[in-house]
Coordinates of C-alpha atoms and ligand atoms in Angstrom, one line a residue:
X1 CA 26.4 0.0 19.3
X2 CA 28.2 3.4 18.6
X3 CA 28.1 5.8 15.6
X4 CA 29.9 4.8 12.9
X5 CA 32.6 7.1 11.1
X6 CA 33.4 8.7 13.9
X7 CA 31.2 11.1 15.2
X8 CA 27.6 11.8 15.9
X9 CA 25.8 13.4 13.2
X10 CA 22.9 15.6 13.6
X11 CA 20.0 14.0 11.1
X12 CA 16.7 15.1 10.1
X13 CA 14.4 12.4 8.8
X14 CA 11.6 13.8 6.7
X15 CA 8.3 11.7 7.6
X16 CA 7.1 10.1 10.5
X17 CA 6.0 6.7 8.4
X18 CA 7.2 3.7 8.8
X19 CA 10.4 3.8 7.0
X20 CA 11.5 7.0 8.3
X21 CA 10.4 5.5 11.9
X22 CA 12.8 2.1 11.3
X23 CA 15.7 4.3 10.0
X24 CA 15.2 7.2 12.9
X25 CA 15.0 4.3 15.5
X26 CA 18.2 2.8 14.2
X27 CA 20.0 5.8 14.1
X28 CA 18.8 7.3 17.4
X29 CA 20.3 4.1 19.2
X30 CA 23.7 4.2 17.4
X31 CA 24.1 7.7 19.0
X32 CA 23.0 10.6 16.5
X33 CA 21.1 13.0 17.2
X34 CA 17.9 12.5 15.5
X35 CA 14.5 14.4 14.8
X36 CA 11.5 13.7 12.5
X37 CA 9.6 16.3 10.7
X38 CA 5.9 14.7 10.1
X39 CA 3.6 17.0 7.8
X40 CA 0.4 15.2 9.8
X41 CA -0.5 15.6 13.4
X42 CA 0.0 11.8 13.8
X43 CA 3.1 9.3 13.0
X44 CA 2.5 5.9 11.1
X45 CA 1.5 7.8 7.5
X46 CA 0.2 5.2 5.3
X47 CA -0.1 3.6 8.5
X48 CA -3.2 4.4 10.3
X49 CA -5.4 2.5 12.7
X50 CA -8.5 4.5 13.3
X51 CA -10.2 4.4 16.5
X52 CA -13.4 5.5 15.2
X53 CA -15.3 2.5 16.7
X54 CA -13.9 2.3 20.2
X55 CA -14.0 -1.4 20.6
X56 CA -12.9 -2.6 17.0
X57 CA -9.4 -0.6 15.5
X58 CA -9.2 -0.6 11.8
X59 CA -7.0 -0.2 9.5
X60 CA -7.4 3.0 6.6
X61 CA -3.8 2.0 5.2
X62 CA -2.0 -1.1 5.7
X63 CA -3.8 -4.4 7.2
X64 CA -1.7 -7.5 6.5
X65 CA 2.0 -8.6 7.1
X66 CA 2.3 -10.7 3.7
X67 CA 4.1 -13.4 3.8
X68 CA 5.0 -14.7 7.7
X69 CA 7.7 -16.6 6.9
X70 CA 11.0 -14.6 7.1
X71 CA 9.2 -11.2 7.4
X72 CA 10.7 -9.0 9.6
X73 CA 8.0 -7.4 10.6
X74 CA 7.4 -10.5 12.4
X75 CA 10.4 -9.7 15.0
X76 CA 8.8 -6.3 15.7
X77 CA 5.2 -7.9 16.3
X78 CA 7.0 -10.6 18.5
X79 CA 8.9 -8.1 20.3
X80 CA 5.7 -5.9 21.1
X81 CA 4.0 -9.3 21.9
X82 CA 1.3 -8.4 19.5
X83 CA -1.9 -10.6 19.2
X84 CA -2.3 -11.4 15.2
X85 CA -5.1 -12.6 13.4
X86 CA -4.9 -15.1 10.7
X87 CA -7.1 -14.7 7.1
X88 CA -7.0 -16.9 4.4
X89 CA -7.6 -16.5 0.4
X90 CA -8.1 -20.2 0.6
X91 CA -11.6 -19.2 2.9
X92 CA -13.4 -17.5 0.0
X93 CA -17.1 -17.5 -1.9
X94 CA -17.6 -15.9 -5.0
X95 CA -20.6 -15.0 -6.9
X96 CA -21.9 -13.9 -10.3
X97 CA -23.1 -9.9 -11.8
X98 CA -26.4 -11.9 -11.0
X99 CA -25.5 -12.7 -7.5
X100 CA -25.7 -16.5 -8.0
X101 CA -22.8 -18.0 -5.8
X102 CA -20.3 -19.9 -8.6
X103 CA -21.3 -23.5 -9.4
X104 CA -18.1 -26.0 -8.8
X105 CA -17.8 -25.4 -13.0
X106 CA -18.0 -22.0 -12.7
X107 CA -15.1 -22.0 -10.3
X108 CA -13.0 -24.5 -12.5
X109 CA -13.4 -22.0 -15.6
X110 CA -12.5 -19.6 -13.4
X111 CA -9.2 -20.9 -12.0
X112 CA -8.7 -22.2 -16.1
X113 CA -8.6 -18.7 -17.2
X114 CA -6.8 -17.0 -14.5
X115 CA -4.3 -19.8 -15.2
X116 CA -4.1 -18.6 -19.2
X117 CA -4.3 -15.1 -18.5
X118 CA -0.9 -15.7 -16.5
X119 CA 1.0 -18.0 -19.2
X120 CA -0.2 -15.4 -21.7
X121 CA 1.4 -13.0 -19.5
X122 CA 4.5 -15.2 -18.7
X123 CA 4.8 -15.5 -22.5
X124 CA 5.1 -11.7 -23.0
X125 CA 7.9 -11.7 -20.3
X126 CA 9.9 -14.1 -22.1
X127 CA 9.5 -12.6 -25.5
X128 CA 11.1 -9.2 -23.6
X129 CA 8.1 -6.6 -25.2
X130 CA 6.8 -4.7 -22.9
X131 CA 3.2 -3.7 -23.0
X132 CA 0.4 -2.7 -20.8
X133 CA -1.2 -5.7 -19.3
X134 CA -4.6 -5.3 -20.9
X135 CA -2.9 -5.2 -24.4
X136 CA -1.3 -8.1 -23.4
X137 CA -4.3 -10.2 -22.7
X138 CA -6.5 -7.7 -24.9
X139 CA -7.6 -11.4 -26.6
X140 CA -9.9 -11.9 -23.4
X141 CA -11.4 -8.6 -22.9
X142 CA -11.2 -7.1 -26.7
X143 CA -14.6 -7.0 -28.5
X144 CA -14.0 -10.4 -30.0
X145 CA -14.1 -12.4 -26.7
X146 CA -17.5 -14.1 -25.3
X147 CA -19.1 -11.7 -23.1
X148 CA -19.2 -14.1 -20.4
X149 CA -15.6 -14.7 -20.7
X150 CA -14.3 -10.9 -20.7
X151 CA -16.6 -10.3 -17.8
X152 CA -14.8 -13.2 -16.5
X153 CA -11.0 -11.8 -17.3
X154 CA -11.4 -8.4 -16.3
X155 CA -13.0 -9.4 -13.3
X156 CA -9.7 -11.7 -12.7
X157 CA -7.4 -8.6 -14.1
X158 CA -8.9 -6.6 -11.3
X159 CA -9.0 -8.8 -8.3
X160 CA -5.9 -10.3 -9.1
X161 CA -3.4 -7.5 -10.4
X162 CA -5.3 -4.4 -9.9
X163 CA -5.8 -5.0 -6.4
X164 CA -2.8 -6.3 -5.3
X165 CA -0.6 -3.9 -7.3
X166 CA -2.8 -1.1 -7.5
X167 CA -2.0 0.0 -10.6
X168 CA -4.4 -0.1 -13.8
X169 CA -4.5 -2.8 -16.3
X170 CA -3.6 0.3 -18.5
X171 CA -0.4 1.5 -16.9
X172 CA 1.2 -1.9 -15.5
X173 CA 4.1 -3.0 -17.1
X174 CA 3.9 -6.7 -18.3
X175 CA 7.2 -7.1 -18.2
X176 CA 8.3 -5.3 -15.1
X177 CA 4.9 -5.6 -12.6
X178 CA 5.5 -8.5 -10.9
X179 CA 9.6 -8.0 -10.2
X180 CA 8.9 -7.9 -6.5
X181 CA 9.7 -10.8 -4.3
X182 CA 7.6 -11.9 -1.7
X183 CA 7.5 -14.3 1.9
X184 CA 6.5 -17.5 2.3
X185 CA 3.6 -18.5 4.4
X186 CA 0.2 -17.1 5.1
X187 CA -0.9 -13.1 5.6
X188 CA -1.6 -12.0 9.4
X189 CA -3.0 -8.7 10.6
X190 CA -2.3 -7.1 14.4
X191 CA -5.7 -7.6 16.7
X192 CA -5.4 -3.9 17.5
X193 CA -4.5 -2.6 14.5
X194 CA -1.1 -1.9 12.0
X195 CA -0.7 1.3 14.4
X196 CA 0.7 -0.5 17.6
X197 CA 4.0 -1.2 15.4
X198 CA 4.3 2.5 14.5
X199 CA 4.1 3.3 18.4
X200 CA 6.3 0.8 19.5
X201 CA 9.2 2.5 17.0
X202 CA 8.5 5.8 17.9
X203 CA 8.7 5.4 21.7
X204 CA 11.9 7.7 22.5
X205 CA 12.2 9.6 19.3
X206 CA 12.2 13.5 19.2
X207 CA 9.4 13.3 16.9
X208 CA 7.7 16.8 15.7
X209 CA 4.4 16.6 14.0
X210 CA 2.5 19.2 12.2
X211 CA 5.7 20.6 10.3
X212 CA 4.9 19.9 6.5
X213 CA 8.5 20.6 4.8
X214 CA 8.3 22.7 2.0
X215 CA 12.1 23.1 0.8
X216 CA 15.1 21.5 1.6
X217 CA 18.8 22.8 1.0
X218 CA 21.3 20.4 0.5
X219 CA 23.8 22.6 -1.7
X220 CA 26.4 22.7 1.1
X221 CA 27.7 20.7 4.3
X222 CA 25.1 22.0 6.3
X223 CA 21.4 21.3 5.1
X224 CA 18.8 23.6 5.5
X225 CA 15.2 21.9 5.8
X226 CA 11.7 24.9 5.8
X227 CA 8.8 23.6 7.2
X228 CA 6.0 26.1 7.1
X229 CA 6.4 26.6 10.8
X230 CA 10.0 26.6 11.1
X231 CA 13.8 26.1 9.9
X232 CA 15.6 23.3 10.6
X233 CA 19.4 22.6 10.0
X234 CA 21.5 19.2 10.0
X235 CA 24.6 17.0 8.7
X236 CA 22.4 14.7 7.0
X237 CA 18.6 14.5 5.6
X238 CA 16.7 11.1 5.0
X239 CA 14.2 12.1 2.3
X240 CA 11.0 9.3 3.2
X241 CA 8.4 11.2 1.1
X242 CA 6.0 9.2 -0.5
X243 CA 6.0 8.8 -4.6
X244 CA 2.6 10.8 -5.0
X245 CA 4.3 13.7 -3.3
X246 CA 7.6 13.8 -5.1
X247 CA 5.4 13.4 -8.4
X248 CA 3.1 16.4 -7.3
X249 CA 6.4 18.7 -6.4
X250 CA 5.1 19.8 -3.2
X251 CA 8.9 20.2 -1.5
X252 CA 11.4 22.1 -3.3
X253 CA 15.2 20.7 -4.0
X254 CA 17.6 23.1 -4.3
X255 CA 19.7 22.4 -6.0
X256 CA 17.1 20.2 -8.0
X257 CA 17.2 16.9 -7.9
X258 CA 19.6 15.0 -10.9
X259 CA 17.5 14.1 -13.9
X260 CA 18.1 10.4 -12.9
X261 CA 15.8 11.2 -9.9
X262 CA 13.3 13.2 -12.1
X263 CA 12.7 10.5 -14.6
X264 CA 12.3 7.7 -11.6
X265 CA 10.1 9.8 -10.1
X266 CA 8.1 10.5 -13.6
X267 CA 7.7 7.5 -14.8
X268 CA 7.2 4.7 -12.0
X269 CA 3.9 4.2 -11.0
X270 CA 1.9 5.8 -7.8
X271 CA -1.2 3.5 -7.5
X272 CA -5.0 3.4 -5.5
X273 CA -6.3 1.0 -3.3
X274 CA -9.3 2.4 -0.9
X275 CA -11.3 1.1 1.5
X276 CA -15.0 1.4 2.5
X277 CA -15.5 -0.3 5.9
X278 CA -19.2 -1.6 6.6
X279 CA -20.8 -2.0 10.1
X280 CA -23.5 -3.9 10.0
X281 CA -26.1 -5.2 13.9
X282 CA -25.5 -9.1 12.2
X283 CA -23.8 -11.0 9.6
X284 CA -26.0 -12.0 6.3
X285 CA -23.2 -13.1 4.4
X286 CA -21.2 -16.9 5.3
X287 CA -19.6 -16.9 8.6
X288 CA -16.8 -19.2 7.3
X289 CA -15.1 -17.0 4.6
X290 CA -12.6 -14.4 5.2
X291 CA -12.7 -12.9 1.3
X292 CA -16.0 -12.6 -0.5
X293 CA -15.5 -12.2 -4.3
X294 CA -17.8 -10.7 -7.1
X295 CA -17.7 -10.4 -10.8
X296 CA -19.0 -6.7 -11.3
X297 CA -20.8 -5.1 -14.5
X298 CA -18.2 -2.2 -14.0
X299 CA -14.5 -3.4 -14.2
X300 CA -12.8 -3.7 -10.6
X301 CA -16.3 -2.3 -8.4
X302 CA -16.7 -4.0 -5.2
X303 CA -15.1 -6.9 -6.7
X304 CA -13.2 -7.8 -3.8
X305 CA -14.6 -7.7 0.2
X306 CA -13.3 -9.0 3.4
X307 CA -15.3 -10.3 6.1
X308 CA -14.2 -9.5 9.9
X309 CA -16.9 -12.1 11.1
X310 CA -14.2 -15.3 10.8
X311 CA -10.9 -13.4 12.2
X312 CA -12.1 -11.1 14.4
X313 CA -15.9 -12.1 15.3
X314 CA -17.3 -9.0 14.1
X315 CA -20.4 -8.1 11.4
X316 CA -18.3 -5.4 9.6
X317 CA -17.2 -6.0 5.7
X318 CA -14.5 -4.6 4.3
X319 CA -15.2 -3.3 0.6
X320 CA -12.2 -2.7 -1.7
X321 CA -11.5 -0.2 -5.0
X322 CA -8.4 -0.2 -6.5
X323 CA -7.0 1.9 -9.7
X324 CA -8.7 3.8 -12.0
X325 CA -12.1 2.5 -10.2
X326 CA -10.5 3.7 -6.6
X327 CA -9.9 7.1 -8.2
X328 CA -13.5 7.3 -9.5
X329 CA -15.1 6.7 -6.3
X330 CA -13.3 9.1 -4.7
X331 CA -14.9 11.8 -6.1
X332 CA -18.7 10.5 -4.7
X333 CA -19.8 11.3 -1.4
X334 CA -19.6 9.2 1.6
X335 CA -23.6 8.5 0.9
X336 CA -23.1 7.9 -2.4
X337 CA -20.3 5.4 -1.8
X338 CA -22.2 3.3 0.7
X339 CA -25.4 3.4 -1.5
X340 CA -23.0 1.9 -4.4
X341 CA -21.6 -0.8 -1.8
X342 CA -24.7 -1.5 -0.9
X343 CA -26.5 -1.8 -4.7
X344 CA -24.0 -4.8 -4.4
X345 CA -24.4 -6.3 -1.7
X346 CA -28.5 -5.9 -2.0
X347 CA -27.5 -7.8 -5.6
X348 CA -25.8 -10.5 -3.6
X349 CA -27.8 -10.9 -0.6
X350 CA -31.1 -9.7 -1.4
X351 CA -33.3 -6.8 -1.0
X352 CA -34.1 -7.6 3.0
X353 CA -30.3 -7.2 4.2
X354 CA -29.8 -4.4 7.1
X355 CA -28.5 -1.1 6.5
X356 CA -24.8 0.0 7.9
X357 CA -24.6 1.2 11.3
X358 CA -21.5 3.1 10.3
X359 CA -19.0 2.7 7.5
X360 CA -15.6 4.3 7.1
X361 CA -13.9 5.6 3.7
X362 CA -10.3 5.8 2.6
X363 CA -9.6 9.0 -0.2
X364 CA -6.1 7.9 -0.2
X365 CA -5.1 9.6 -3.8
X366 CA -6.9 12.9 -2.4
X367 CA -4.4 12.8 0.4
X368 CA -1.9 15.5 0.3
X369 CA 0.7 13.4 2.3
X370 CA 0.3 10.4 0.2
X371 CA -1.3 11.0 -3.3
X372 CA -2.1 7.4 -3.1
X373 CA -1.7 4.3 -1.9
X374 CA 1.9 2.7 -2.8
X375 CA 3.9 2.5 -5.9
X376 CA 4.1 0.1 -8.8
X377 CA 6.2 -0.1 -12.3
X378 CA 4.2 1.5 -15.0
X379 CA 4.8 1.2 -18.6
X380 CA 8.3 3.0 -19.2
X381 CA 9.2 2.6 -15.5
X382 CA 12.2 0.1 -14.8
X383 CA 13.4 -1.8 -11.5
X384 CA 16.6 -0.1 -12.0
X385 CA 14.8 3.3 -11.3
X386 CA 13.9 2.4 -7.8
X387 CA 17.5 1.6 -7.2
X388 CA 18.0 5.2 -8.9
X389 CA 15.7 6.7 -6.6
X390 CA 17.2 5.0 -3.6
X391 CA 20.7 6.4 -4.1
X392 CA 22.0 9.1 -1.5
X393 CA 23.4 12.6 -3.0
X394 CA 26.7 13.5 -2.3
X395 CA 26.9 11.3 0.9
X396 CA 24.0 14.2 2.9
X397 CA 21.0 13.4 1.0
X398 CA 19.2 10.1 1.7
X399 CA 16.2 8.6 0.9
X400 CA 13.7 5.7 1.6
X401 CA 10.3 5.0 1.3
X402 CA 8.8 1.6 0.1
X403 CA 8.8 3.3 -4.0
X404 CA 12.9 2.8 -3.1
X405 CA 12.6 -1.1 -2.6
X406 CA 13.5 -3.0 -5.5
X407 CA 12.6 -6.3 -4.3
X408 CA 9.4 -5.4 -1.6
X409 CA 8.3 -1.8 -2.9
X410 CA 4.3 -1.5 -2.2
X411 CA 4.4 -2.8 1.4
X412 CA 4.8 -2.6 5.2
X413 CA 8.2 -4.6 4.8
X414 CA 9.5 -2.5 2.0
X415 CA 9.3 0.4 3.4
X416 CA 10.7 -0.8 6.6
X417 CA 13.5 -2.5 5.0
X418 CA 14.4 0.4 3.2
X419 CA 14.8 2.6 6.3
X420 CA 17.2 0.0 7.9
X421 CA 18.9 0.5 4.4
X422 CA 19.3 4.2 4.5
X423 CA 19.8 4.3 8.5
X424 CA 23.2 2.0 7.5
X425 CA 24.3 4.4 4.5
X426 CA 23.7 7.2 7.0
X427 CA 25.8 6.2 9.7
X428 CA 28.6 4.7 7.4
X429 CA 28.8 7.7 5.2
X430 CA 31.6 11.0 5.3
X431 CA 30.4 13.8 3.5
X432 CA 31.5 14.4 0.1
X433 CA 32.3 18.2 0.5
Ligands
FAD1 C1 -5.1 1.2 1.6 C2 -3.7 0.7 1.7 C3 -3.6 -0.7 2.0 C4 -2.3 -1.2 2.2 N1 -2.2 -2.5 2.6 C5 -1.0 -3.1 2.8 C6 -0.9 -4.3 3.5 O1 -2.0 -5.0 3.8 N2 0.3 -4.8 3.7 C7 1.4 -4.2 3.4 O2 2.5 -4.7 3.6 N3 1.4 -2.9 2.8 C8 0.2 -2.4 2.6 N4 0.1 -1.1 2.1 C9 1.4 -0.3 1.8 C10 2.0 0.3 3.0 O3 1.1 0.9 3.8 C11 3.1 1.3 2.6 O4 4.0 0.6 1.6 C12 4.0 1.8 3.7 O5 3.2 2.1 4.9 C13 4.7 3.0 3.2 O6 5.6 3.5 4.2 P1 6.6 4.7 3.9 O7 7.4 5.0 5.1 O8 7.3 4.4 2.6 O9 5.6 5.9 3.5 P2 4.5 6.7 4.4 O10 3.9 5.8 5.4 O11 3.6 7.4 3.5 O12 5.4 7.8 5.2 C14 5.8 9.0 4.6 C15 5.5 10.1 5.6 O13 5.8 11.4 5.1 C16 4.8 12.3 5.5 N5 4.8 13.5 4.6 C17 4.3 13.6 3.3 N6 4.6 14.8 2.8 C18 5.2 15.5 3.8 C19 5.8 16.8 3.9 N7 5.7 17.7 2.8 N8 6.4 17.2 5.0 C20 6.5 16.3 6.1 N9 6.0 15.1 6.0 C21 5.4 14.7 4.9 C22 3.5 11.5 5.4 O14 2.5 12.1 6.2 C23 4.0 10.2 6.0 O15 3.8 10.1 7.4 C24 -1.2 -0.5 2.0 C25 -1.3 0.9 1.7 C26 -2.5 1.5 1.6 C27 -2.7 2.9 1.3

């Protein structure tokens, strides 16, 4: 494959994350002359396997490919001949505030309301009034509803829109939230870790970490990018930022970006989803579920937990905290966090359980090169303003980024997607002058 338009265009692709990897990959084999500018001394972004534990890699961003069926992350993972793991929701216990595992009855009201909570929702849509979610199913959780049955629906809000969209029951758009499109078939997660896919792109890429950018020039032909260690110049600029940075304003535009930009920017939604990895010398908890669920006092705490011991033969549980809870515990300390996780697991378990013999903690919206996890329409915030967001300036400005995926924004595929998508703008495009 050769460069398109002619001639070889010197390109500067601002993150080393998965998009930005996909589109500089791309572009480096049709023949341009390609560099990455990573803020972090190591590629992947919200990508990152840690090898903290020498014999067991986790994951402290993205875990799963969702969806097998069609995703193309599957061709990379086949290409790198990657072992995958296999987890099921179908695998799962769950268990009362008390601790008491649900009775077959409990289960059935369970399912019964999670099955109301989304025609109520699907209702909403159709009438075309856009609200947050909780004021859409405020009936369930509002002062007039059972207290077993609002314990029940914010526990389903959480671990079944919270946590997948990481976005808060007060900010997610009813209408808009679930405008994504997903793959077919089950979730799988790479044996040694997301991060093995972020080094196979890299491999051959002039790739410069540790150069945060700070302003970028695109008022003439020839763009000026400042990193606080050094100037950089090119024909083209592949903006991959994350949304939580452009929010914050950390990197400069000049000139400024058009107000289309700044209001996409404003008002879609960045989100939280953190992790809290346990280590434990055995298992206490059933060897045959993948996802342990619990119906917390506090909306959305350590509702949600995945076990290592079916997939991967290991006594380590994954604890989860997403939205306004996620924020929250970021402020505690790693003690404090794993006393919390523990209160609950001592609640389901009993008092006798071992202690951790590590744990590991994601601070994801504390991140300066992320300010949190991945994006998600908020009240106010439209589809069209990803597309918006997505749009190349004058035919020298690009950008990607999963927050500029319309269909897969919030995920490993999104993001990759969209760097394929800007890559092809990039080498199809003449310069507007
Ligand atoms: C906890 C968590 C769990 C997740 N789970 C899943 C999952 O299971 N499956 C799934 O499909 N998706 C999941 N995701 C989402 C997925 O990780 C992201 O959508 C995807 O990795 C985003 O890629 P990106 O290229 O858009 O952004 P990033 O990976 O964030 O890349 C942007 C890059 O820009 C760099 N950068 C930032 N500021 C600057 C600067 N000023 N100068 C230079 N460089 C800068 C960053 O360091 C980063 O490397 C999860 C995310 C998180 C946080």
């Amino acid at each position: 494959m050769r460069a398109a338009a002619g001639r070889k265009k010197r390109i500067l692709i601002i993150g080393a994350g998965f998009s930005g990897l996909a589109a500089a990959r791309q572009l480096h084999g049709l023949g341009h002359e390609v560099q990455v500018l990573e803020g972090r001394q190591r590629s992947g972004g919200r990508i990152h396997t840690s090898r903290e534990w020498a014999d067991l890699p986790l994951d402290h961003g993205a875990t799963w490919i969702h969806g097998v069926r069609g995703n193309p992350i599957m061709r990379e993972a086949a290409a790198l001949k990657a072992r995958l793991l296999e987890t099921r929701y179908e695998d799962y216990v769950a268990y009362q505030t008390s601790g008491r595992r649900f009775t077959l009855a409990e289960e059935q009201a369970r399912e019964s309301l999670g099955d109301q909570i989304a025609k109520k929702i699907r209702k909403e849509q159709s009438a075309g009034r856009d609200v947050a979610l909780r004021d859409a199913v405020e009936e369930w959780i509002g002062p007039g509803a059972p207290a077993d049955t609002a314990g029940l629906a914010r526990f389903i809000l959480s671990s079944d829109y919270e946590q997948e969209y990481a976005g808060s029951i007060n900010e997610l758009s009813t209408y808009w939230f679930d405008s994504d499109k997903s793959f077919g078939g089950g979730d799988k997660l790479f044996a040694e870790g997301y991060q093995v896919v972020i080094d196979y792109l890299a491999q051959g890429l002039d790739l410069k970490t540790g150069h945060t950018v700070r302003a970028i020039d695109w008022s003439g032909p020839v763009l000026r990018v400042t990193t606080d260690a050094a100037e950089f110049t090119a024909d083209q600029v592949l903006v991959t930022l994350p949304l939580g940075v452009l929010k914050a304003g950390d990197v400069a535009f000049h000139p400024a970006l058009p107000d289309g930009k700044k209001q996409a920017i404003e008002r879609l939604g960045m989100g939280v989803l953190n992790k809290c990895y346990l280590r434990f010398p055995r298992a206490f908890w059933p060897e045959d579920v993948d996802w342990i669920e619990f119906v917390p006092e506090v909306h959305g705490k350590w509702s949600q937990w995945v076990s290592f011991m079916k997939a991967a033969r290991q006594p380590v549980l994954l604890g989860f905290n997403a939205a306004d809870e996620g924020r929250a515990m970021e402020l505690l300390t790693d003690g404090q966090i794993v006393a919390s996780a523990m209160e609950t697991l001592r609640t389901i378990y009993g008092s006798k359980i071992p202690e951790p013999t590590g744990h590991q903690i994601t601070r994801w919206a504390n991140d300066p090169f992320a300010r949190g996890s991945y994006s998600f329409n908020a009240l106010g915030s439209t589809p069209a303003m990803r597309k918006v967001l997505a749009k190349p300036l004058q035919n020298r400005l690009f950008f990607a980024g999963e927050a500029t995926s319309t269909a897969h924004f919030g995920t490993t595929h999104g993001a990759y997607l969209s760097g394929i998508r800007a890559a092809r703008e990039m080498d199809s495009a003449r310069s507007t002058g």
